[in-house]
PDB file of C-alpha atoms and ligand atoms in Angstrom:
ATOM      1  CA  UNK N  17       8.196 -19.518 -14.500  1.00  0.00           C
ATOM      2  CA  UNK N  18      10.566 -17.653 -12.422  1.00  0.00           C
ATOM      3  CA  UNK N  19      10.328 -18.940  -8.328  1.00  0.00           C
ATOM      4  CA  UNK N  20      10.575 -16.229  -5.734  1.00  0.00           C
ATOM      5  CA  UNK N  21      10.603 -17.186  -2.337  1.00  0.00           C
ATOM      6  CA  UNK N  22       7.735 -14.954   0.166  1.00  0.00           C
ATOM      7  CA  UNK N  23       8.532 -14.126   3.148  1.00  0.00           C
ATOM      8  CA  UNK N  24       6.094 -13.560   4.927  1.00  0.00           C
ATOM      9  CA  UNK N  25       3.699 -15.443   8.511  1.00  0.00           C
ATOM     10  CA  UNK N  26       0.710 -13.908   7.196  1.00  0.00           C
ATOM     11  CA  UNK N  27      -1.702 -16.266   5.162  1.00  0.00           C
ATOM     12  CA  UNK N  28      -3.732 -13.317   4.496  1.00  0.00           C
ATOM     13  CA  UNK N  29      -1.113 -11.755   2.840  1.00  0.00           C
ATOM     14  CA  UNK N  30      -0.143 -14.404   0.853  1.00  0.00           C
ATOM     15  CA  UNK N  31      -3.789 -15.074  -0.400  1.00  0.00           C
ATOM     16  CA  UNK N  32      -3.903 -11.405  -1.601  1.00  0.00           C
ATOM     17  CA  UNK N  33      -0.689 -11.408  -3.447  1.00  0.00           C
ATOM     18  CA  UNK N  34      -1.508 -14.554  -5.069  1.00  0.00           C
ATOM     19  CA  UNK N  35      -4.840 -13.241  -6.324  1.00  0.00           C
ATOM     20  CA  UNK N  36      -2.936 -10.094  -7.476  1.00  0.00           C
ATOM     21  CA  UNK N  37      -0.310 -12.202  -9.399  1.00  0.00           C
ATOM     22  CA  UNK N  38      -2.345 -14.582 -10.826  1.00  0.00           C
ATOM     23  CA  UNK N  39      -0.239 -17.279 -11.556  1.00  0.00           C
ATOM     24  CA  UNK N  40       2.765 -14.960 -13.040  1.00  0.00           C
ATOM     25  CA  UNK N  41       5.362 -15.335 -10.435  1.00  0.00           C
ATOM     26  CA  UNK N  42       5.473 -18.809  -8.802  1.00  0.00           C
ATOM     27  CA  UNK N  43       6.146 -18.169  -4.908  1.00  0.00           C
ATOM     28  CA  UNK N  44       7.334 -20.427  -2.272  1.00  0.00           C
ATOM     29  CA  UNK N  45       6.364 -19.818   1.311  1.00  0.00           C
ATOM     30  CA  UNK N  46       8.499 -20.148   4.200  1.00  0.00           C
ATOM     31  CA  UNK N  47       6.347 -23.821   5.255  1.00  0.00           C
ATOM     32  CA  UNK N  48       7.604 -25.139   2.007  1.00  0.00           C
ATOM     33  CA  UNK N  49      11.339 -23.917   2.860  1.00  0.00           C
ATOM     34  CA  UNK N  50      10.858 -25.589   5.727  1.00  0.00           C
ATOM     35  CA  UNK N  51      11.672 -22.358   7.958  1.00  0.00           C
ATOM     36  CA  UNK N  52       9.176 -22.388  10.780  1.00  0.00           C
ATOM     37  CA  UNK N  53      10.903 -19.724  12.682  1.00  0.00           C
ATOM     38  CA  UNK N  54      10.923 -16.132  13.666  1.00  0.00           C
ATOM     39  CA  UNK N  55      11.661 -14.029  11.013  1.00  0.00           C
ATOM     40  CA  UNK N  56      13.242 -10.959  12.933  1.00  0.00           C
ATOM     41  CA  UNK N  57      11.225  -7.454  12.055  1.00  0.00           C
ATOM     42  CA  UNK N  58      12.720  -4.520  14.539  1.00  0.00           C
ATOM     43  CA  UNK N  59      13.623  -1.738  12.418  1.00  0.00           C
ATOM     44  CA  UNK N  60      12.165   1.712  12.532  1.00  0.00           C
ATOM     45  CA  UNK N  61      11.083   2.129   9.369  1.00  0.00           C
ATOM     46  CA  UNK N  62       8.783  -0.242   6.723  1.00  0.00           C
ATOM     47  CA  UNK N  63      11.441  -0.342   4.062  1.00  0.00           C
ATOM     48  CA  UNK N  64      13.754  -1.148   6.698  1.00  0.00           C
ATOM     49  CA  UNK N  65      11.876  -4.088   7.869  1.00  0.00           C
ATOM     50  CA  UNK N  66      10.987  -5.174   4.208  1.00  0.00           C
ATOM     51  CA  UNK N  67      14.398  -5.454   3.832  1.00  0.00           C
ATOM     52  CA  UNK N  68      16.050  -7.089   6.738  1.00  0.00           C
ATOM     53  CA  UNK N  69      12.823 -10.034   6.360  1.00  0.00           C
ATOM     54  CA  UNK N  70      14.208 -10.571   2.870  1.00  0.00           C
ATOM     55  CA  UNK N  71      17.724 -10.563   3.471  1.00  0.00           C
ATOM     56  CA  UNK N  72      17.027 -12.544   6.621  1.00  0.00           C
ATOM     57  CA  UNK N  73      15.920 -15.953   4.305  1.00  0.00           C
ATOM     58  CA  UNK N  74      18.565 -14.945   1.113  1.00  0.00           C
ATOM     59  CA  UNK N  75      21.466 -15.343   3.645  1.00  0.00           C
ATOM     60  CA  UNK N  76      19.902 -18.750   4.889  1.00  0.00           C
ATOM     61  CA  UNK N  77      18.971 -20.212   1.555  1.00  0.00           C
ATOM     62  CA  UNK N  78      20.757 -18.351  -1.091  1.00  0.00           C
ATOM     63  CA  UNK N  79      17.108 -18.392  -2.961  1.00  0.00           C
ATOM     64  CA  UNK N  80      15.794 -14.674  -4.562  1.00  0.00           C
ATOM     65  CA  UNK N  81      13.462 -13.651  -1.838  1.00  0.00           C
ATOM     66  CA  UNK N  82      10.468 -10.735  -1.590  1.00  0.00           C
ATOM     67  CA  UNK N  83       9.569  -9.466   2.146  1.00  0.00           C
ATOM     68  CA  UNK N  84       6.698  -6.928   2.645  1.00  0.00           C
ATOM     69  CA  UNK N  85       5.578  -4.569   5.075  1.00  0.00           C
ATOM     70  CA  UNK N  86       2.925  -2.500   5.597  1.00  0.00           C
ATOM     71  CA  UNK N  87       1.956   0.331   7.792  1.00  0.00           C
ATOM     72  CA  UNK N  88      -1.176   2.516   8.125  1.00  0.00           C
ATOM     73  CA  UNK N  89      -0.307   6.176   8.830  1.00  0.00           C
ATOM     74  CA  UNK N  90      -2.892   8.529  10.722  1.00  0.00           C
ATOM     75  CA  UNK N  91      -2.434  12.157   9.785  1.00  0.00           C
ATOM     76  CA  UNK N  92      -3.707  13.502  12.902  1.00  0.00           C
ATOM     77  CA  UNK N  93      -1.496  11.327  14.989  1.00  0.00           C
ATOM     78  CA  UNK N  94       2.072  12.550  13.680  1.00  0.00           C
ATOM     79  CA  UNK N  95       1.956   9.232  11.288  1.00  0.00           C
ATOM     80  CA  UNK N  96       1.313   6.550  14.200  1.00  0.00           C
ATOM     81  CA  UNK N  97       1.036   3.649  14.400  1.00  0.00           C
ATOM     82  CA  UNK N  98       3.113   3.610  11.082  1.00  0.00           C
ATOM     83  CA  UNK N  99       5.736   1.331  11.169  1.00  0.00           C
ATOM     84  CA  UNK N 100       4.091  -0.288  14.686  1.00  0.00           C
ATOM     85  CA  UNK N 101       0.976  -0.909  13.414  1.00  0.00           C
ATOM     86  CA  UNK N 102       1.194  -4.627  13.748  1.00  0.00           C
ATOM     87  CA  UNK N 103       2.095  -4.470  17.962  1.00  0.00           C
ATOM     88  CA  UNK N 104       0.435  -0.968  18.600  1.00  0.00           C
ATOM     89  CA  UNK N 105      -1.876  -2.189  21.677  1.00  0.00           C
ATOM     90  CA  UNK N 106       0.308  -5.143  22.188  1.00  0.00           C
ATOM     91  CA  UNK N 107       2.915  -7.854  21.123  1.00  0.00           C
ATOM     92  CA  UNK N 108      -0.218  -9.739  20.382  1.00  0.00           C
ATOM     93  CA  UNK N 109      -0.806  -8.595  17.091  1.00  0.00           C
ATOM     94  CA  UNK N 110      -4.226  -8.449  17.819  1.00  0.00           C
ATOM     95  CA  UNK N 111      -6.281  -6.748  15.482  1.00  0.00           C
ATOM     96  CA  UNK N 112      -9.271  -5.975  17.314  1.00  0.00           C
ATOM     97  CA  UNK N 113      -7.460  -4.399  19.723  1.00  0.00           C
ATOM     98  CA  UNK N 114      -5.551  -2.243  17.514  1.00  0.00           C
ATOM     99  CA  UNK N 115      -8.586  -0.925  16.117  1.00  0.00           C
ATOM    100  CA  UNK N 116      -9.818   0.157  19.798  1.00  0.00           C
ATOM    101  CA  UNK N 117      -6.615   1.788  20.479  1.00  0.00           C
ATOM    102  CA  UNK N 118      -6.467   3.872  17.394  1.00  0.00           C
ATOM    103  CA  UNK N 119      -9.973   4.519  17.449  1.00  0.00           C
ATOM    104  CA  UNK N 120      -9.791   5.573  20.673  1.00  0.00           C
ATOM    105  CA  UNK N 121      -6.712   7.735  19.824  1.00  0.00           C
ATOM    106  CA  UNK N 122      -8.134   9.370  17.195  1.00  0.00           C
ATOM    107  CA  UNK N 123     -11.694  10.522  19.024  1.00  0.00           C
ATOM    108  CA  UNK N 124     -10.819  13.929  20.034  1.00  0.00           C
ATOM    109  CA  UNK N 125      -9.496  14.766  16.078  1.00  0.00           C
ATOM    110  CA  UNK N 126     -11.441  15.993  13.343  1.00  0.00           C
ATOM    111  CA  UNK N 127      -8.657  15.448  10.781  1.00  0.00           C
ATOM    112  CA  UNK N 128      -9.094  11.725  10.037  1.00  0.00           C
ATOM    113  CA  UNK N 129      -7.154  11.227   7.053  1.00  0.00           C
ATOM    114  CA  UNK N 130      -4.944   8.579   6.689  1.00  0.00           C
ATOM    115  CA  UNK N 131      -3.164   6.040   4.421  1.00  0.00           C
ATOM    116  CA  UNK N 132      -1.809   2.998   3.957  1.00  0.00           C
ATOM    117  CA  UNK N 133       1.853   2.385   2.682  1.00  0.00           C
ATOM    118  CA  UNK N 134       3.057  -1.069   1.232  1.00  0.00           C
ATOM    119  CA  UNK N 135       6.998  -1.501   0.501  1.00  0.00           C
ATOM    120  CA  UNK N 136       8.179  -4.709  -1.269  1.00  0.00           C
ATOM    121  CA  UNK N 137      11.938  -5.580  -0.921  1.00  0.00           C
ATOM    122  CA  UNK N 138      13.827  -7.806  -3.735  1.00  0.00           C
ATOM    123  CA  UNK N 139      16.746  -9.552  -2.505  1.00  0.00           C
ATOM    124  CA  UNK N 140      18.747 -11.585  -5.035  1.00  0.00           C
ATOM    125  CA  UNK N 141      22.315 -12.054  -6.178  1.00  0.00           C
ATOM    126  CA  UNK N 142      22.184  -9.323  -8.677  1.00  0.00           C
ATOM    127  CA  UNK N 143      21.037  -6.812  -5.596  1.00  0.00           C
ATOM    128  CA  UNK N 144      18.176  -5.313  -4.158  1.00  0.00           C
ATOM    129  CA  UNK N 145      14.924  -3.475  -5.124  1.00  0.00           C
ATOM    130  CA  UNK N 146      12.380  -1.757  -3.543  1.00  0.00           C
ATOM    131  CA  UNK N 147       8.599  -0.959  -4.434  1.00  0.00           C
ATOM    132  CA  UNK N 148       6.108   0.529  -3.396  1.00  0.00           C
ATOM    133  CA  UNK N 149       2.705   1.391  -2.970  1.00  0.00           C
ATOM    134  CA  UNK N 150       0.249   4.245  -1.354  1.00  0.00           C
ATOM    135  CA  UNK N 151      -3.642   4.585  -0.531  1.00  0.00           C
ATOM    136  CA  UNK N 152      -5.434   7.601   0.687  1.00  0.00           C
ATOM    137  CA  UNK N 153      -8.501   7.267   2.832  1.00  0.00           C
ATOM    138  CA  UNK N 154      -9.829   8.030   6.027  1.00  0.00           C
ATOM    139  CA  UNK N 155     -10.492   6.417   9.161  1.00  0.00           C
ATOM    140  CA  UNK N 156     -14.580   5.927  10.110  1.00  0.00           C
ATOM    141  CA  UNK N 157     -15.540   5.658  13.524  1.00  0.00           C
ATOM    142  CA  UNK N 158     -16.926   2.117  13.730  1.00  0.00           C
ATOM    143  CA  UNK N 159     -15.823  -0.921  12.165  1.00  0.00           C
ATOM    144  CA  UNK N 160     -17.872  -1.773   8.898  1.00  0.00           C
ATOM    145  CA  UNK N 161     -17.647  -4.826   6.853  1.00  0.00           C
ATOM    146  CA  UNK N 162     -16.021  -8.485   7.430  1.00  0.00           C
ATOM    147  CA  UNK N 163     -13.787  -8.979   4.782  1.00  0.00           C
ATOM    148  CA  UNK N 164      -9.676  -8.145   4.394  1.00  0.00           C
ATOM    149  CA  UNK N 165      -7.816  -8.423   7.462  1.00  0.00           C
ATOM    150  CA  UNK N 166      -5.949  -5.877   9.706  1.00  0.00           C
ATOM    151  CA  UNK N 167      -7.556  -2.115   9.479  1.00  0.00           C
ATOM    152  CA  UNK N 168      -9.419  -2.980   7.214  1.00  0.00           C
ATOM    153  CA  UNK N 169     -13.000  -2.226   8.612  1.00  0.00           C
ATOM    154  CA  UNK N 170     -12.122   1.504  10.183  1.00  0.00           C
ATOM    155  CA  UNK N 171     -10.496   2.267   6.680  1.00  0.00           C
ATOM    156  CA  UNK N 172     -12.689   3.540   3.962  1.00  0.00           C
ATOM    157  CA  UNK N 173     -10.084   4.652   0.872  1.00  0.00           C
ATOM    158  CA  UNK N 174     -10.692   7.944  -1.320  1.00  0.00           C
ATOM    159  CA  UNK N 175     -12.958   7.415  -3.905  1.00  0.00           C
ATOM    160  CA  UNK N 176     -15.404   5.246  -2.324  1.00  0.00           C
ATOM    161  CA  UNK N 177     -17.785   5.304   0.900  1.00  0.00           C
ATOM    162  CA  UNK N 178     -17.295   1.771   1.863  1.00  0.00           C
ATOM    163  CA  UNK N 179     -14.536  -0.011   4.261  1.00  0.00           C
ATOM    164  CA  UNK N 180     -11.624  -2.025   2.578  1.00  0.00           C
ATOM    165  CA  UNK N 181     -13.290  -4.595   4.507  1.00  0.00           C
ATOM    166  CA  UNK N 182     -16.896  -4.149   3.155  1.00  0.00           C
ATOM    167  CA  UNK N 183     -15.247  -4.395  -0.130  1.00  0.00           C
ATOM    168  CA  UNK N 184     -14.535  -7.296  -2.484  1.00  0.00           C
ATOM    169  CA  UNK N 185     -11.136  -8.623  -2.755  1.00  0.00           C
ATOM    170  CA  UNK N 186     -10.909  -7.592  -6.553  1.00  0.00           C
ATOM    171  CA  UNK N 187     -11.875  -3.950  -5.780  1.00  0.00           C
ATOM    172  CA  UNK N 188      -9.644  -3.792  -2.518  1.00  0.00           C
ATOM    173  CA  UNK N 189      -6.617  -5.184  -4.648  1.00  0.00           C
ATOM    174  CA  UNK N 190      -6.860  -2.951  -7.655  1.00  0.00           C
ATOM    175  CA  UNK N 191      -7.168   0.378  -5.690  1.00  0.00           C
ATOM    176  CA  UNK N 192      -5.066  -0.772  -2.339  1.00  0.00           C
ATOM    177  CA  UNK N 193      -1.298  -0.414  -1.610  1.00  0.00           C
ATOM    178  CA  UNK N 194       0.010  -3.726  -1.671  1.00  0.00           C
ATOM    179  CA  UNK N 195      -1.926  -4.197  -5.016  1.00  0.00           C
ATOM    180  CA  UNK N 196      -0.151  -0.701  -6.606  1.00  0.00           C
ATOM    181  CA  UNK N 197       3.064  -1.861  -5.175  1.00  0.00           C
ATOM    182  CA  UNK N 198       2.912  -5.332  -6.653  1.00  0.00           C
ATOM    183  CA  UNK N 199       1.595  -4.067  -9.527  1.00  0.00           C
ATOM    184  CA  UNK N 200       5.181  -2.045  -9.634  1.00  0.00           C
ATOM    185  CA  UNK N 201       6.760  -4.891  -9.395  1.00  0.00           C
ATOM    186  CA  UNK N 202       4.847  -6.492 -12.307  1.00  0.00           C
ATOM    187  CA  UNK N 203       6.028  -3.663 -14.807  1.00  0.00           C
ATOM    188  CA  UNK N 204       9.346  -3.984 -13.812  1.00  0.00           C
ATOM    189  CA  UNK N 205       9.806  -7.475 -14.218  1.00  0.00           C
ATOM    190  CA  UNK N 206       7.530  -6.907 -17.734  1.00  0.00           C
ATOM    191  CA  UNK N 207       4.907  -9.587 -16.374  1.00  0.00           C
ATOM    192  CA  UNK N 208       1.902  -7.321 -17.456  1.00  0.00           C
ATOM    193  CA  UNK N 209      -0.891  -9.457 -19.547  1.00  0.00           C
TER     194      UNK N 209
HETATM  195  P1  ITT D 307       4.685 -10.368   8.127  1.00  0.00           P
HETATM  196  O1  ITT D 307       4.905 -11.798   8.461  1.00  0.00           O
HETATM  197  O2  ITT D 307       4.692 -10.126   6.634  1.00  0.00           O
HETATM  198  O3  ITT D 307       5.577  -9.429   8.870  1.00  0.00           O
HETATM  199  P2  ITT D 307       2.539  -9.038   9.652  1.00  0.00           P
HETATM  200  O4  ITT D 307       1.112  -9.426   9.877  1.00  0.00           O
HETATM  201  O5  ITT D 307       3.446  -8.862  10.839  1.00  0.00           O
HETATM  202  O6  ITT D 307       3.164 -10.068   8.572  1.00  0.00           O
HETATM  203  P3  ITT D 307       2.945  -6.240   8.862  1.00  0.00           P
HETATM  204  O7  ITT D 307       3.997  -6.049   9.890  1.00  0.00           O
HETATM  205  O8  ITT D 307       3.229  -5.765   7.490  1.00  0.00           O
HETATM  206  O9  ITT D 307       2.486  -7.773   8.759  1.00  0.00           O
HETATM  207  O10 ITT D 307       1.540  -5.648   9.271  1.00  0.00           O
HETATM  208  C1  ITT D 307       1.349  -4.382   9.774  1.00  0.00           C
HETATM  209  C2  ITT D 307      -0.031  -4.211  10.317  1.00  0.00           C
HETATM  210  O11 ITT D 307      -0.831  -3.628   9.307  1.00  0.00           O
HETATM  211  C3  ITT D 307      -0.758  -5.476  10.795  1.00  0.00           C
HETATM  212  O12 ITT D 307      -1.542  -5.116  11.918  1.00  0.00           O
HETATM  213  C4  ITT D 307      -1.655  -5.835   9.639  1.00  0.00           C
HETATM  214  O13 ITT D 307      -2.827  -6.505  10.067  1.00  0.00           O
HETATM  215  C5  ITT D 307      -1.974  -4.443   9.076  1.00  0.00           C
HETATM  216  N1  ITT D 307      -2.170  -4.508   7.629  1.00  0.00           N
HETATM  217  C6  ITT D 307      -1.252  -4.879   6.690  1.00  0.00           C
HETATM  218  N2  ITT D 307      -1.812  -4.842   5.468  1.00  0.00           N
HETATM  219  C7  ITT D 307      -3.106  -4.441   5.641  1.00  0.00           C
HETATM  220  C8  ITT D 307      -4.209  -4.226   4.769  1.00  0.00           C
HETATM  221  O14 ITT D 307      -4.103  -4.432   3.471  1.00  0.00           O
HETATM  222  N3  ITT D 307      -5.356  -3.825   5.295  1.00  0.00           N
HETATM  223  C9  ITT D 307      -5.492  -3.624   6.619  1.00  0.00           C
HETATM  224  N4  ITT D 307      -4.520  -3.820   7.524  1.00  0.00           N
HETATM  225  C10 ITT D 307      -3.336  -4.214   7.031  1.00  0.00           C
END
């Protein structure tokens, strides 16, 4: 089975992508690299940060290496938090309190469409690929459901009147960005079942 390492702090993350994979790809986090520190994320843009989290680990181990990032993009507010949506309220990366801030944001709007974009970056000696992955929805006005992580509970996608987060993680990951991106990814590496 081909080894691919993830780059990537967030265990939620990881959990998702493994569910999505099932078994097909065998990943190595960072803890079992042994890299506990910071990998650096300050470009403007999410493929730009997808890539320069991969790269950042191929240069240090020389080992094939997948980064993702992921921003939720608010119609109404000219695409914000986009590619800040981790830090919008603060450095803390605290979700609550990004929810607040863009809920807050977005009161005086009628227009709350939104979506989420996902872009996976490849980084291995033969080069570097990108995929990707969108989902329409719209933002509710209070937080509904428990599950997922992030936006999850203010996003409700199109299709469906329930949160991401009132969702189970088999519906979320069939119909969500990071599951259409990965499932990009799949194809091209011809991994499909
Ligand atoms: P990395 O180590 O991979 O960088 P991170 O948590 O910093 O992890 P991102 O920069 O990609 O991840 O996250 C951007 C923000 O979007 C952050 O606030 C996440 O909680 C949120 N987010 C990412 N995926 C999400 C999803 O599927 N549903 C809801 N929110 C999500």
């Amino acid at each position: 089975m081909k080894k691919i390492v993830l780059a990537t702090a967030n265990q939620h993350k990881v959990k998702e992508i493994n569910q999505i994979l099932k078994g097909k790809i065998e990943f190595i986090g960072l803890d079992e690299l042994g890299f506990d520190g910071e990998v650096p994320e300050d470009q403007i843009t999410i493929e730009g940060n997808a890539h320069q989290k991969a790269d950042f680990i191929f240069q240090k181990y020389g080992l094939a290496t997948i980064a993702e990032d992921t921003g939720l993009f608010v119609n109404a507010l000219g695409g914000d938090p986009g590619v800040y949506s981790a830090r919008y309220a603060s450095k803390q990366h605290s979700n609550l309190s990004n929810i607040d801030l863009l809920l807050k944001k977005l009161s005086p709007f009628e227009d709350r469409s939104a979506y989420f974009k996902t872009v996976f970056c490849l980084v291995t000696n033969n080069g570097i690929q990108y995929f990707d992955g969108i989902c329409k929805g719209r933002i509710i006005k209070n937080q509904s459901g428990v599950g997922g992580f992030g936006y999850d509970p203010i996003f409700t996608p199109d299709g469906y009147e329930i949160t991401f987060a009132a969702m189970d993680s088999l519906t979320k990951n069939k119909i969500s960005h990071r599951g259409i991106a990965l499932e990009n990814f799949i194809k091209s590496f011809n991994l499909s079942d």
